[in-house]
PDB file of C-alpha atoms in Angstrom:
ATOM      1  CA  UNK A  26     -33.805  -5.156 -67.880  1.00 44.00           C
ATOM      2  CA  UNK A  27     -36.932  -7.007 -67.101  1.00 41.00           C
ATOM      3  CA  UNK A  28     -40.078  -6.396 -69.253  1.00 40.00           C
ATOM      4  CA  UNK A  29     -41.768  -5.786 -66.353  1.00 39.00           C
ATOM      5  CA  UNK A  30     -38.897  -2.911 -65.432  1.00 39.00           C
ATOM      6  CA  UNK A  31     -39.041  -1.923 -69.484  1.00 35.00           C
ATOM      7  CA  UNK A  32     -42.855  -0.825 -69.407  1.00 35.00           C
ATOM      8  CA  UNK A  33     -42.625   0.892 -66.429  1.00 33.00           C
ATOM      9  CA  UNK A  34     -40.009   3.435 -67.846  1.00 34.00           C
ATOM     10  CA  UNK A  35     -41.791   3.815 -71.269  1.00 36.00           C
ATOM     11  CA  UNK A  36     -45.059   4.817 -68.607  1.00 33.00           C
ATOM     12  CA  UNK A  37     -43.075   7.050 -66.876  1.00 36.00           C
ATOM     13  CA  UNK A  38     -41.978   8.949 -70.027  1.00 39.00           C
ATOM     14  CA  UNK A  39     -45.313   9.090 -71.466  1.00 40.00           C
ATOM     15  CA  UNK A  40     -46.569  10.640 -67.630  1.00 42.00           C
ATOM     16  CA  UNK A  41     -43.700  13.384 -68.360  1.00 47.00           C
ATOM     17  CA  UNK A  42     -40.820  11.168 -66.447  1.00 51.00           C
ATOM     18  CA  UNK A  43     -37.587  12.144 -67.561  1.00 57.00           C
ATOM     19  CA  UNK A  44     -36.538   9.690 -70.892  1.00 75.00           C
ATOM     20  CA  UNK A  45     -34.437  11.490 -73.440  1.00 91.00           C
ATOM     21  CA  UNK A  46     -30.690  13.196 -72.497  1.00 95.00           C
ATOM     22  CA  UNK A  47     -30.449  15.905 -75.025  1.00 97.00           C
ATOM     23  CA  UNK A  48     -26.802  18.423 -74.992  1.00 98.00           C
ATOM     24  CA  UNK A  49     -27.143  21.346 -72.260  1.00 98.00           C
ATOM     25  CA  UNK A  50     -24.707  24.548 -72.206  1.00 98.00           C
ATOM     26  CA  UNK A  51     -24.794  27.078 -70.177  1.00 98.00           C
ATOM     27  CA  UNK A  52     -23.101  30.355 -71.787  1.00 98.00           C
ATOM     28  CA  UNK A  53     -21.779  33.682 -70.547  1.00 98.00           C
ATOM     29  CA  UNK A  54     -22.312  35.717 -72.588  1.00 98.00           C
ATOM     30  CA  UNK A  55     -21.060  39.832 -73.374  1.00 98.00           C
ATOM     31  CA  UNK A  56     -19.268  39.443 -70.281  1.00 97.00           C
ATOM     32  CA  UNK A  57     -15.617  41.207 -70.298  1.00 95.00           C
ATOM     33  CA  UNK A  58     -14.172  37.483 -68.267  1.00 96.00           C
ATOM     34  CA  UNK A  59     -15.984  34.756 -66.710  1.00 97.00           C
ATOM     35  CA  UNK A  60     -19.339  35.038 -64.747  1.00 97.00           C
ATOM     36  CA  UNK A  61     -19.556  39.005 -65.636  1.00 97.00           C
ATOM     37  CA  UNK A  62     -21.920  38.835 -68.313  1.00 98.00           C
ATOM     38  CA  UNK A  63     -25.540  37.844 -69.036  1.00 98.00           C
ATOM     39  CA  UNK A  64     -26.266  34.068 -68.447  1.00 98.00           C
ATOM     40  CA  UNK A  65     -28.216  31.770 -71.055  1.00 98.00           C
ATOM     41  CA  UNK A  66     -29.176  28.117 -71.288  1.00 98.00           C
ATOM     42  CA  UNK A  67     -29.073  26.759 -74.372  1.00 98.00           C
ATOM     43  CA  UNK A  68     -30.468  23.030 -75.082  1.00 98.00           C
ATOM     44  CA  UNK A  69     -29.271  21.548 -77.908  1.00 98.00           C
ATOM     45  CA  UNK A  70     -31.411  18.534 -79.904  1.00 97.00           C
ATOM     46  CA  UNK A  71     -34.286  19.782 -79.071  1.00 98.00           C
ATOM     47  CA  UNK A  72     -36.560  18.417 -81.540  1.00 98.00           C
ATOM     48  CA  UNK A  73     -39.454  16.815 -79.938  1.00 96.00           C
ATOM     49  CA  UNK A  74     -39.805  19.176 -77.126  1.00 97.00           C
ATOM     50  CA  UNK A  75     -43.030  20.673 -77.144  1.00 97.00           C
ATOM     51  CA  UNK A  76     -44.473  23.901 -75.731  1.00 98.00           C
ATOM     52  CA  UNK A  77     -45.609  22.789 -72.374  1.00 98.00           C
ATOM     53  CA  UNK A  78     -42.192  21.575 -71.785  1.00 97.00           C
ATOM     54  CA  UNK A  79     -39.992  24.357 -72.943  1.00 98.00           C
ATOM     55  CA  UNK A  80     -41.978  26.497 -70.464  1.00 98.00           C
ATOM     56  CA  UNK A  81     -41.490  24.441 -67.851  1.00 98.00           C
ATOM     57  CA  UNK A  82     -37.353  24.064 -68.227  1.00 98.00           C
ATOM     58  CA  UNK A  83     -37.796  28.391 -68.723  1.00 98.00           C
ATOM     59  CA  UNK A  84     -39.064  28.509 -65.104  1.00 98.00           C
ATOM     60  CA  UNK A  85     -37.080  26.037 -63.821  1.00 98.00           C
ATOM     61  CA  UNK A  86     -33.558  27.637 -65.178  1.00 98.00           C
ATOM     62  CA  UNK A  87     -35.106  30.867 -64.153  1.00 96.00           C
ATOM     63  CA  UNK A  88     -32.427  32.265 -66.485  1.00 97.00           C
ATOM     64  CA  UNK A  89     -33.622  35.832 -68.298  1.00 94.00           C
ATOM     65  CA  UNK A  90     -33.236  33.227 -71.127  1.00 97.00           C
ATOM     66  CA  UNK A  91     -33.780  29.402 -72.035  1.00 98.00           C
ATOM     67  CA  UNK A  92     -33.513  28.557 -75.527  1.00 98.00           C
ATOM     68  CA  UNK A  93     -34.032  25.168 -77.581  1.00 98.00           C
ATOM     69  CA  UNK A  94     -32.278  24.762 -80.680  1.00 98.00           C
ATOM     70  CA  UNK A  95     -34.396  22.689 -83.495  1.00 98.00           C
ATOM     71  CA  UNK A  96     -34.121  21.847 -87.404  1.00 98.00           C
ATOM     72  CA  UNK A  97     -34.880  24.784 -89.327  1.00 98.00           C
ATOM     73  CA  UNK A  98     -38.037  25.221 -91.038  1.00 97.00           C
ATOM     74  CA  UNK A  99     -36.544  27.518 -93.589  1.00 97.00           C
ATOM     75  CA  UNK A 100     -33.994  26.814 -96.117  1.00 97.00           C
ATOM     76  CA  UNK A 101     -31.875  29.914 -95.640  1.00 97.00           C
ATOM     77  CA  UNK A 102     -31.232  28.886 -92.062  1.00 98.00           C
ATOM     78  CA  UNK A 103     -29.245  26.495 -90.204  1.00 98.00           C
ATOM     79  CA  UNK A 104     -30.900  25.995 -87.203  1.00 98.00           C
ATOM     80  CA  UNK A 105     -34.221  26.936 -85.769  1.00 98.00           C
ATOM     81  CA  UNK A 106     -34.101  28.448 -82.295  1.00 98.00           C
ATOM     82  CA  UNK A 107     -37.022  29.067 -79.962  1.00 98.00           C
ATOM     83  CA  UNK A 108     -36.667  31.730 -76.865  1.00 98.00           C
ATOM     84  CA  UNK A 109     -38.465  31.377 -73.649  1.00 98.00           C
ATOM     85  CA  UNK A 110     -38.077  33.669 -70.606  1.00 96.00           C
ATOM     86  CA  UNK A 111     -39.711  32.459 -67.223  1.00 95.00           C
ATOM     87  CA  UNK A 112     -42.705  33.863 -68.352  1.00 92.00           C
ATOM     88  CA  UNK A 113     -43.336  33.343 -71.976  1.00 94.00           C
ATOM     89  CA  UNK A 114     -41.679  33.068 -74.867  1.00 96.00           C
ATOM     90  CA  UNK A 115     -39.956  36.102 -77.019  1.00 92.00           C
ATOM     91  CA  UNK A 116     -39.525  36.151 -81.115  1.00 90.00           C
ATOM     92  CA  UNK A 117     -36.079  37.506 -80.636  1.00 91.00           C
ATOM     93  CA  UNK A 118     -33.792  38.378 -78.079  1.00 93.00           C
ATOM     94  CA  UNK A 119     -29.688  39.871 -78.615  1.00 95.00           C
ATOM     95  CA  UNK A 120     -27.535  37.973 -75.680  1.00 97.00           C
ATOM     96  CA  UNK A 121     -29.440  34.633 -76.571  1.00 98.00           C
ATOM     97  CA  UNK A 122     -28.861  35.111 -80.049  1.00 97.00           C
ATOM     98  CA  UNK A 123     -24.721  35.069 -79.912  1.00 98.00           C
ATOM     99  CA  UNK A 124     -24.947  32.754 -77.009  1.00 98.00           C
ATOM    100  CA  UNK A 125     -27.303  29.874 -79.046  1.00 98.00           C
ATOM    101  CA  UNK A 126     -25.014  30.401 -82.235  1.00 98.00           C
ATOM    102  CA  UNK A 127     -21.800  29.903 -80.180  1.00 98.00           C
ATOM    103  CA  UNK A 128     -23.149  27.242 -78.697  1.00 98.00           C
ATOM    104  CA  UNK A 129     -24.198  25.517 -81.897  1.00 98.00           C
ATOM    105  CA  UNK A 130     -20.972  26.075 -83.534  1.00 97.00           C
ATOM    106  CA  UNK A 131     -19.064  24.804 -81.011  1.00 96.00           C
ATOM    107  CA  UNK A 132     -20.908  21.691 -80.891  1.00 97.00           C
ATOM    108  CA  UNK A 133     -20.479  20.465 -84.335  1.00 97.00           C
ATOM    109  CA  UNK A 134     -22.727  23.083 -86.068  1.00 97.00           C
ATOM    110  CA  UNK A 135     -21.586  23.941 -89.438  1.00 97.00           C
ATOM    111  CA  UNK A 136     -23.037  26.770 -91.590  1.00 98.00           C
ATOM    112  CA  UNK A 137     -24.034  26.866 -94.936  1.00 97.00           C
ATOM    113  CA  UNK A 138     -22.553  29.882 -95.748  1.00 93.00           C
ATOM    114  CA  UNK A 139     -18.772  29.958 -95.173  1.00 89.00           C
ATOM    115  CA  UNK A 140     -18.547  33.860 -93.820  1.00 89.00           C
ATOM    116  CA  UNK A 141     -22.074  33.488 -91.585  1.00 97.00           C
ATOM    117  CA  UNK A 142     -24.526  31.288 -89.856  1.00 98.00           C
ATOM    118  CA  UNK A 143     -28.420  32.392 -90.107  1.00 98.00           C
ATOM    119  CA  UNK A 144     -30.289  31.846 -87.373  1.00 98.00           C
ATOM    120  CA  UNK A 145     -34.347  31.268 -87.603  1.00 98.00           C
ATOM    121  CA  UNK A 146     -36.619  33.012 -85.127  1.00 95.00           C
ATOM    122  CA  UNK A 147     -40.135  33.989 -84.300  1.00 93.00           C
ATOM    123  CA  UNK A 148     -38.606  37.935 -85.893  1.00 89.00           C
ATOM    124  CA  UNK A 149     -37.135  35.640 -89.028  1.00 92.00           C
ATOM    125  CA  UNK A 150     -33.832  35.536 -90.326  1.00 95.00           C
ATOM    126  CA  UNK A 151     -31.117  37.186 -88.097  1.00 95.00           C
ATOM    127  CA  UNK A 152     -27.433  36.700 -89.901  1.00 97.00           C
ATOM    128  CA  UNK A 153     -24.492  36.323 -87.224  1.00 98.00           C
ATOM    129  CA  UNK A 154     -20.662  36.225 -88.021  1.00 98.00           C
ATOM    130  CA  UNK A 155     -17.311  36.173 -86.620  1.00 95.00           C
ATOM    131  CA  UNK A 156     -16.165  39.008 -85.541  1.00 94.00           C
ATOM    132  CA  UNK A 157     -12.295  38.151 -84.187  1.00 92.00           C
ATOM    133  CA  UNK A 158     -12.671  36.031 -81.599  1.00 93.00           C
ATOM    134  CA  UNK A 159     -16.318  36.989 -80.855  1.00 97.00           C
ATOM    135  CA  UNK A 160     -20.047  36.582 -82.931  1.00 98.00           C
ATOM    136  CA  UNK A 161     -21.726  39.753 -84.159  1.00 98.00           C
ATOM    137  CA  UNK A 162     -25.741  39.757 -85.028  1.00 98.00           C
ATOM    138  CA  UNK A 163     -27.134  41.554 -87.287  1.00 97.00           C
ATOM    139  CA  UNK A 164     -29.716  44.293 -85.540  1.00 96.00           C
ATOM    140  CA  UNK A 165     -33.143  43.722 -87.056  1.00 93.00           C
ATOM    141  CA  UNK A 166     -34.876  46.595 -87.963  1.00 93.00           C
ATOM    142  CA  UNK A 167     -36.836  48.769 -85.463  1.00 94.00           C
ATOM    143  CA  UNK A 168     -40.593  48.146 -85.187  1.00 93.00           C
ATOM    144  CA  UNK A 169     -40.764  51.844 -83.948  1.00 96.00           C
ATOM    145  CA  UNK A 170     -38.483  54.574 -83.985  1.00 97.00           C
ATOM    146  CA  UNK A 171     -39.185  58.463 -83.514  1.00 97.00           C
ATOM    147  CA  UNK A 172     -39.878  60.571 -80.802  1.00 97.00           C
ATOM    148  CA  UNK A 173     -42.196  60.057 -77.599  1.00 97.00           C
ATOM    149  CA  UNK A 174     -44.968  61.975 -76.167  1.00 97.00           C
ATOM    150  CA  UNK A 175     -43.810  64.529 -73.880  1.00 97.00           C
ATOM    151  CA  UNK A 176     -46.155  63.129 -71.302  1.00 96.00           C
ATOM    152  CA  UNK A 177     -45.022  59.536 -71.140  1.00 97.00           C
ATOM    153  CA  UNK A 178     -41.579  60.846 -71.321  1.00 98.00           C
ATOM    154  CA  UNK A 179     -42.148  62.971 -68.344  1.00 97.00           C
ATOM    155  CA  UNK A 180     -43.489  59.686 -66.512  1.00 97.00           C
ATOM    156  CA  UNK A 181     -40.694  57.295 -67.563  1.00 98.00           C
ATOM    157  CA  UNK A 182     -38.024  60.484 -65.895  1.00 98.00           C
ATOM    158  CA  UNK A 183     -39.725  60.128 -62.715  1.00 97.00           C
ATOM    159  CA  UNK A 184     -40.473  56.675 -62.492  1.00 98.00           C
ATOM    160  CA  UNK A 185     -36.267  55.911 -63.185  1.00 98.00           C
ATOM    161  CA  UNK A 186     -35.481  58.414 -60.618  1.00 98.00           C
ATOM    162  CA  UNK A 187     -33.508  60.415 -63.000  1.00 98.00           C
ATOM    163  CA  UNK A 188     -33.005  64.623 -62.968  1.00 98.00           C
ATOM    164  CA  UNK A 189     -35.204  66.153 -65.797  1.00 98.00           C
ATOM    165  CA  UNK A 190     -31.581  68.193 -66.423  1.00 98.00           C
ATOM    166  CA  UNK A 191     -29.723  65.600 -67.034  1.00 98.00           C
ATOM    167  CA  UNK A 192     -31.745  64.300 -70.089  1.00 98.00           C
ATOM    168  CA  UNK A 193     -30.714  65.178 -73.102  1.00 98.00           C
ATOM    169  CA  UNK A 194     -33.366  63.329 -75.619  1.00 98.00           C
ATOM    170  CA  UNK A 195     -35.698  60.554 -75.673  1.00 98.00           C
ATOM    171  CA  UNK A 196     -36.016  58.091 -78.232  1.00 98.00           C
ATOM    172  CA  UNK A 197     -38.685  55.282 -79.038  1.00 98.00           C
ATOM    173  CA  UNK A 198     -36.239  52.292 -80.222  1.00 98.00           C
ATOM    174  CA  UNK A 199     -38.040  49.338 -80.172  1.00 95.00           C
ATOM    175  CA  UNK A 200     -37.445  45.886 -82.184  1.00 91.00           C
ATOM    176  CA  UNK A 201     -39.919  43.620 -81.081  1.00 87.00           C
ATOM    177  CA  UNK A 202     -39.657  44.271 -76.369  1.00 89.00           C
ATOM    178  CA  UNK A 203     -40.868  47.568 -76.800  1.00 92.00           C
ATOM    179  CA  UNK A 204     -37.666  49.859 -75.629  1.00 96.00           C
ATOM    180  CA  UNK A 205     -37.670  53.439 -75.400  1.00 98.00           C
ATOM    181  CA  UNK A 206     -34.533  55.427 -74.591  1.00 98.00           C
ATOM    182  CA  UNK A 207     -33.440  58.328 -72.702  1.00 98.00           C
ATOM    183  CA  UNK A 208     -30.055  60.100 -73.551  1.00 98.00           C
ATOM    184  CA  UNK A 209     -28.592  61.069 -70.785  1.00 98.00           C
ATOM    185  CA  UNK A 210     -26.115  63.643 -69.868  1.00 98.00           C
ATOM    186  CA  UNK A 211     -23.262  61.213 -68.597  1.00 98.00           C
ATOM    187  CA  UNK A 212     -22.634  57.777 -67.494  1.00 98.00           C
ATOM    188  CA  UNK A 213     -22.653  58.572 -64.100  1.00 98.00           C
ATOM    189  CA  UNK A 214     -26.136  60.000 -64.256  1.00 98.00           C
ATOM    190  CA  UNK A 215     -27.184  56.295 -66.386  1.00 98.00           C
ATOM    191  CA  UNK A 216     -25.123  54.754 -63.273  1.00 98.00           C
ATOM    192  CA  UNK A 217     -27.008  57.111 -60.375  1.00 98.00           C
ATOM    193  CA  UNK A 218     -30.470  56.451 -61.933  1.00 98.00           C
ATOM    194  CA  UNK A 219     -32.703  55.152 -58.956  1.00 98.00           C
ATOM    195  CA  UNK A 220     -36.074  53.443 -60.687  1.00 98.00           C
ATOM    196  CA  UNK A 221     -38.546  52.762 -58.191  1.00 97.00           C
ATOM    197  CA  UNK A 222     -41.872  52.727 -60.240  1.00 97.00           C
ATOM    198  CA  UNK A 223     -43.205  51.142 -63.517  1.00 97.00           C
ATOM    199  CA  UNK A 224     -43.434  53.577 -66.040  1.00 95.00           C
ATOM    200  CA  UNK A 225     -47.320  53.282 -67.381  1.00 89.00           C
ATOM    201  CA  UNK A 226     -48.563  56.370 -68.548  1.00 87.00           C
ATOM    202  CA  UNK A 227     -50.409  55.714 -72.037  1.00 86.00           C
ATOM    203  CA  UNK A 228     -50.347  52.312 -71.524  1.00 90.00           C
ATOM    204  CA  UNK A 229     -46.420  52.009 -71.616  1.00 94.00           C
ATOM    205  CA  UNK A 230     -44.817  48.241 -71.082  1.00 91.00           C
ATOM    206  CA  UNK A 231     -42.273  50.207 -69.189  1.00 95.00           C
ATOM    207  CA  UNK A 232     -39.363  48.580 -71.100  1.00 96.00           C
ATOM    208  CA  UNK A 233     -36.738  51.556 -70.414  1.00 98.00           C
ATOM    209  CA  UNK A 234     -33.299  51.612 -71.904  1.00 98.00           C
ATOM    210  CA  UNK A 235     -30.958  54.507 -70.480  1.00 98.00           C
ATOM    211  CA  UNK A 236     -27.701  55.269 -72.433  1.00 98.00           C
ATOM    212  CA  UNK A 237     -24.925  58.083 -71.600  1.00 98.00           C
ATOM    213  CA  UNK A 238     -21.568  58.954 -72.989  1.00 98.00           C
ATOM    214  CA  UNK A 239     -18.342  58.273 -71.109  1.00 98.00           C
ATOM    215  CA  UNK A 240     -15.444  61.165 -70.730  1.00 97.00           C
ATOM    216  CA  UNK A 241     -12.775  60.489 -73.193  1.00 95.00           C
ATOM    217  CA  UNK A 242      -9.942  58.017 -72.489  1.00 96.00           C
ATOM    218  CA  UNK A 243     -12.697  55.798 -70.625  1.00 97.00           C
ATOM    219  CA  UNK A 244     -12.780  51.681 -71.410  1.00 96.00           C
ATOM    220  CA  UNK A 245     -15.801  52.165 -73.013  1.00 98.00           C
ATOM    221  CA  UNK A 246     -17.219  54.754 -74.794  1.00 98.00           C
ATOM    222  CA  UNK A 247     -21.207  54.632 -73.065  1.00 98.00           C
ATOM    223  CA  UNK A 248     -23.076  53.283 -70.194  1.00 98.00           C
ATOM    224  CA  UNK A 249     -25.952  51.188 -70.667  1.00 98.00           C
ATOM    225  CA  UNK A 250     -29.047  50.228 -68.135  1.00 98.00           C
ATOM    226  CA  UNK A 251     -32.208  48.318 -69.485  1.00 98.00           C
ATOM    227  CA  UNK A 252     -35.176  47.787 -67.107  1.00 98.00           C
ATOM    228  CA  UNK A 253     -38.681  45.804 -67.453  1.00 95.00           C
ATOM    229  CA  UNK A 254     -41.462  44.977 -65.479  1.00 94.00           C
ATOM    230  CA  UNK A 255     -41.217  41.914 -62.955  1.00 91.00           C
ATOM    231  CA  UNK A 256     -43.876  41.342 -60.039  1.00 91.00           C
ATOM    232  CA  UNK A 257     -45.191  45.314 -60.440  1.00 93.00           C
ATOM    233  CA  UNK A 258     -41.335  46.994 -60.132  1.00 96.00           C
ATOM    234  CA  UNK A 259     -38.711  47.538 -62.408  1.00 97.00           C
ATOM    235  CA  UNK A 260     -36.043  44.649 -62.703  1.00 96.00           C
ATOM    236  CA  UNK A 261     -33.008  45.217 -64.233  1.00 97.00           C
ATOM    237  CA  UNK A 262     -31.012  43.409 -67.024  1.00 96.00           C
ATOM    238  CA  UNK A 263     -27.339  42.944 -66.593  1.00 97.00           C
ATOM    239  CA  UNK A 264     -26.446  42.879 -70.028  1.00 98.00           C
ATOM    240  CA  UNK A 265     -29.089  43.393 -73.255  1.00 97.00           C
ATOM    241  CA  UNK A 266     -27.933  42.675 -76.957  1.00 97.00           C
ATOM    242  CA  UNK A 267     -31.532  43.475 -78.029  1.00 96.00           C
ATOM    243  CA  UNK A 268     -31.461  46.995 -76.140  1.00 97.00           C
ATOM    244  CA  UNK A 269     -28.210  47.818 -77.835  1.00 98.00           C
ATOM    245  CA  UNK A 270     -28.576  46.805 -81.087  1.00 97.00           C
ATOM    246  CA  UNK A 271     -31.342  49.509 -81.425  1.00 98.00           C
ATOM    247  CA  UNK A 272     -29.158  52.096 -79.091  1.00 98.00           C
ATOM    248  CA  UNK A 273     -26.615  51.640 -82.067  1.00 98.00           C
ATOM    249  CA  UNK A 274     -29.197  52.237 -84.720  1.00 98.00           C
ATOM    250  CA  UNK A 275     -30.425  55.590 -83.178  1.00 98.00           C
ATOM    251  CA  UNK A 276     -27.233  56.724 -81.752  1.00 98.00           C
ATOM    252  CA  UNK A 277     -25.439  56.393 -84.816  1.00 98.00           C
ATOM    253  CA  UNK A 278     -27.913  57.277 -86.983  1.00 97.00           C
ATOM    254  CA  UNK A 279     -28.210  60.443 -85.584  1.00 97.00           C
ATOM    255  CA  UNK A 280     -24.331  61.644 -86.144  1.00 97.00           C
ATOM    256  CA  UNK A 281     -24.243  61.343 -81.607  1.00 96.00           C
ATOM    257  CA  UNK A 282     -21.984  58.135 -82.236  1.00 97.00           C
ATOM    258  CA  UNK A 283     -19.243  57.185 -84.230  1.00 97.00           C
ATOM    259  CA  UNK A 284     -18.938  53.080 -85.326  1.00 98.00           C
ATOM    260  CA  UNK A 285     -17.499  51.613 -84.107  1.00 98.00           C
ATOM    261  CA  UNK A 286     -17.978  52.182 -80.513  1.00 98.00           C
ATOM    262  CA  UNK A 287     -17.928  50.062 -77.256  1.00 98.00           C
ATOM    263  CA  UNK A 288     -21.077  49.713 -74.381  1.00 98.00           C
ATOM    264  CA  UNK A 289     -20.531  49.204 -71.134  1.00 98.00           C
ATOM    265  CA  UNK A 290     -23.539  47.528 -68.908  1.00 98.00           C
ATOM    266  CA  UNK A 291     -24.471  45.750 -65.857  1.00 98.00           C
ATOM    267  CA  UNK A 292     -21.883  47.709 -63.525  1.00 96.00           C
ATOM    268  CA  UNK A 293     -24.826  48.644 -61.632  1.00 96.00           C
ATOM    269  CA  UNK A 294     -25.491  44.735 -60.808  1.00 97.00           C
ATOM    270  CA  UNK A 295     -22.015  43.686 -60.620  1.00 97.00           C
ATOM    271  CA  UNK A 296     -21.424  42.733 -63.902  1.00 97.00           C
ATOM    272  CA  UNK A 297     -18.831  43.657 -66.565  1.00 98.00           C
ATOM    273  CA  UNK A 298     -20.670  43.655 -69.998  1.00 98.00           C
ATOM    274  CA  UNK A 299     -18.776  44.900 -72.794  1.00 98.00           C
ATOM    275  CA  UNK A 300     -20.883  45.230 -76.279  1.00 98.00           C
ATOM    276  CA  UNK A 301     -18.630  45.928 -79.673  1.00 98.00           C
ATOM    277  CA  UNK A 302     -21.254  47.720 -82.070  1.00 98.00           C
ATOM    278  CA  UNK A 303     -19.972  48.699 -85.304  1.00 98.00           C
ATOM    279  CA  UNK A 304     -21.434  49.289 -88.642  1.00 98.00           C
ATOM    280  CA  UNK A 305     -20.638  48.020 -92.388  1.00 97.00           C
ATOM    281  CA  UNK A 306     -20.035  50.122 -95.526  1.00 97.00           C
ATOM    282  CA  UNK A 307     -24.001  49.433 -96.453  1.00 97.00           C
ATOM    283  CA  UNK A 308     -24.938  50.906 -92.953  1.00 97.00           C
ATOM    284  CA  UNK A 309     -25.773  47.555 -91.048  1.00 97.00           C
ATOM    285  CA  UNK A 310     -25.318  47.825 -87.507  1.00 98.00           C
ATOM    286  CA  UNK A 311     -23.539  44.610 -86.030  1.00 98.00           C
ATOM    287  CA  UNK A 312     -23.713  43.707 -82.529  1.00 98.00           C
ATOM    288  CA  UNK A 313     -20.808  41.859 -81.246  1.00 98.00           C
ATOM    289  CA  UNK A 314     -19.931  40.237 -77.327  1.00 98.00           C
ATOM    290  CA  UNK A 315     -18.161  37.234 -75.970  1.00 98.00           C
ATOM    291  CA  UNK A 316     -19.675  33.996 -75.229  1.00 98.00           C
ATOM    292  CA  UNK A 317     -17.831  31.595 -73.475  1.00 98.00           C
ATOM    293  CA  UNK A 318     -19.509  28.196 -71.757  1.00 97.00           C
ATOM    294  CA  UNK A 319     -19.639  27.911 -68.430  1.00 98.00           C
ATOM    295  CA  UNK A 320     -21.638  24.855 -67.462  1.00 98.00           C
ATOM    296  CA  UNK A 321     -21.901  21.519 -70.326  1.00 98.00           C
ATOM    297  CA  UNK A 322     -23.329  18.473 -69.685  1.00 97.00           C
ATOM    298  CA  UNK A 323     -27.085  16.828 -70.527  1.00 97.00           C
ATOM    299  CA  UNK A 324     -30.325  17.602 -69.579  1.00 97.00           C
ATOM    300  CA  UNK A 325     -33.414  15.008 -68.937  1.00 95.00           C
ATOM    301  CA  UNK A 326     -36.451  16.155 -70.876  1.00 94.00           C
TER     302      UNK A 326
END
């Protein structure tokens, strides 16, 4: 082109215009077929992209997820990935976890390790493999685990719209969102919660996970629900690795599970999330879901 034409688009890039095409998937991902599961877009190449940007694509996806794969900065790993919701950024996060590494892989990423890729993260190293025909994670270890006040337990019941009866015990489980957990009686009581408050007593970040057990012979063996805060009510997640990695942990841990064991979640939206948690001979809990991509071309950053 033109030199005249030439400087104008080397202006426009440095005034934010859009200059560089860099690889854009988006993934489904836990979902039992196509369009069931949790969404996540996943930019590839994204070396470069700085802070102000990132954000910016986050709220513009205004996926639960946005992530931006870069070098590592740590030799054990083989990619560096950074996590942004709409309104910040997380140091780790379950469904964008599988759906990144799936991603990766199936666009030329090759791991150092022939049985597992290791992912880098603002929580550090998280290991995922194949598991069949899906990815497992690793689930990282719980910031905070043991029982909760009675108190904020009592508020997080009311505020979910869920029958003190049908409670069976509460849990904190949280590895790095802040979940805590009731046990519930059933999945049909997880499925007839009714949450119409933010949970807040003692400060609370009102990140609720509910969990109950399915009658046997069911597809899956529980019911999953995770809620957070969005604009002062609860919003709910269709389907949260993060949430049931640390279910798995507590659940199985405590002799109410047996690994491996299948979670159903996001009925209550729609969805169909299956989650495929299991546990190795040294007492890992794995975390395992589908990814399949939806949506490839390039995005303009």
């Amino acid at each position: 082109p033109p030199r005249r034409n030439r400087r104008r688009t080397r202006t426009a890039g440095r005034r934010g215009g859009l200059n560089v095409s860099r690889r854009f998937i988006q993934v489904d991902v836990f979902g039992e077929s196509p369009f069931l599961g949790n969404p996540l877009a996943v930019v590839l190449d994204a070396d470069g992209i700085d802070d102000v940007a990132m954000a910016k694509i986050a709220r513009w996806t205004n996926l639960s997820e946005t992530t931006f794969v870069l070098s590592p900065s740590s030799d054990a790993a083989d990619y560096r990935v950074r996590i942004w919701t709409p309104y910040g950024e997380l140091p780790f996060a379950g469904h964008p976890t599988l759906g990144t590494c799936w991603a990766w892989r199936s666009n030329g990423g090759v791991s150092k390790q022939p049985a597992a890729t290791v992912q880098e993260c603002g929580a550090g190293l998280i290991t995922v493999r194949s598991d069949g025909d899906r990815l497992a994670f690793a689930a990282p270890p719980l910031l905070r685990s043991g029982p909760v006040d009675p108190h904020l337990v009592a508020d997080v019941i009311d505020a979910m719209g869920v029958e003190p009866s049908e409670v069976e015990d509460s849990q904190w489980v949280d590895n790095g969102p802040g979940w805590m957990a009731l046990l519930l009686r059933s999945a049909d009581a997880v499925r007839g919660a009714h949450p119409h408050r933010v949970p807040t007593e003692h400060g609370f970040a009102g990140v609720v996970g509910l969990v109950g057990p399915e009658p046997s012979g069911a597809a899956a063996d529980v019911e999953v629900r995770a809620f957070f805060p969005k604009d002062g009510m609860p919003a709910e997640d269709p389907v949260t690795g993060s949430l049931n990695a640390s279910l798995g942990q507590w659940l199985i841990g405590s002799g109410r599970l047996a690994a491996p064991y299948v979670a159903s979640q996001g009925s209550a939206l729609g969805h169909a999330g299956r989650v495929y948690v299991s546990q190795d001979a040294e007492g890992q809990v794995w975390v395992a879901g589908t990814s399949r991509a939806l949506i490839e071309g390039t995005i303009a950053v």
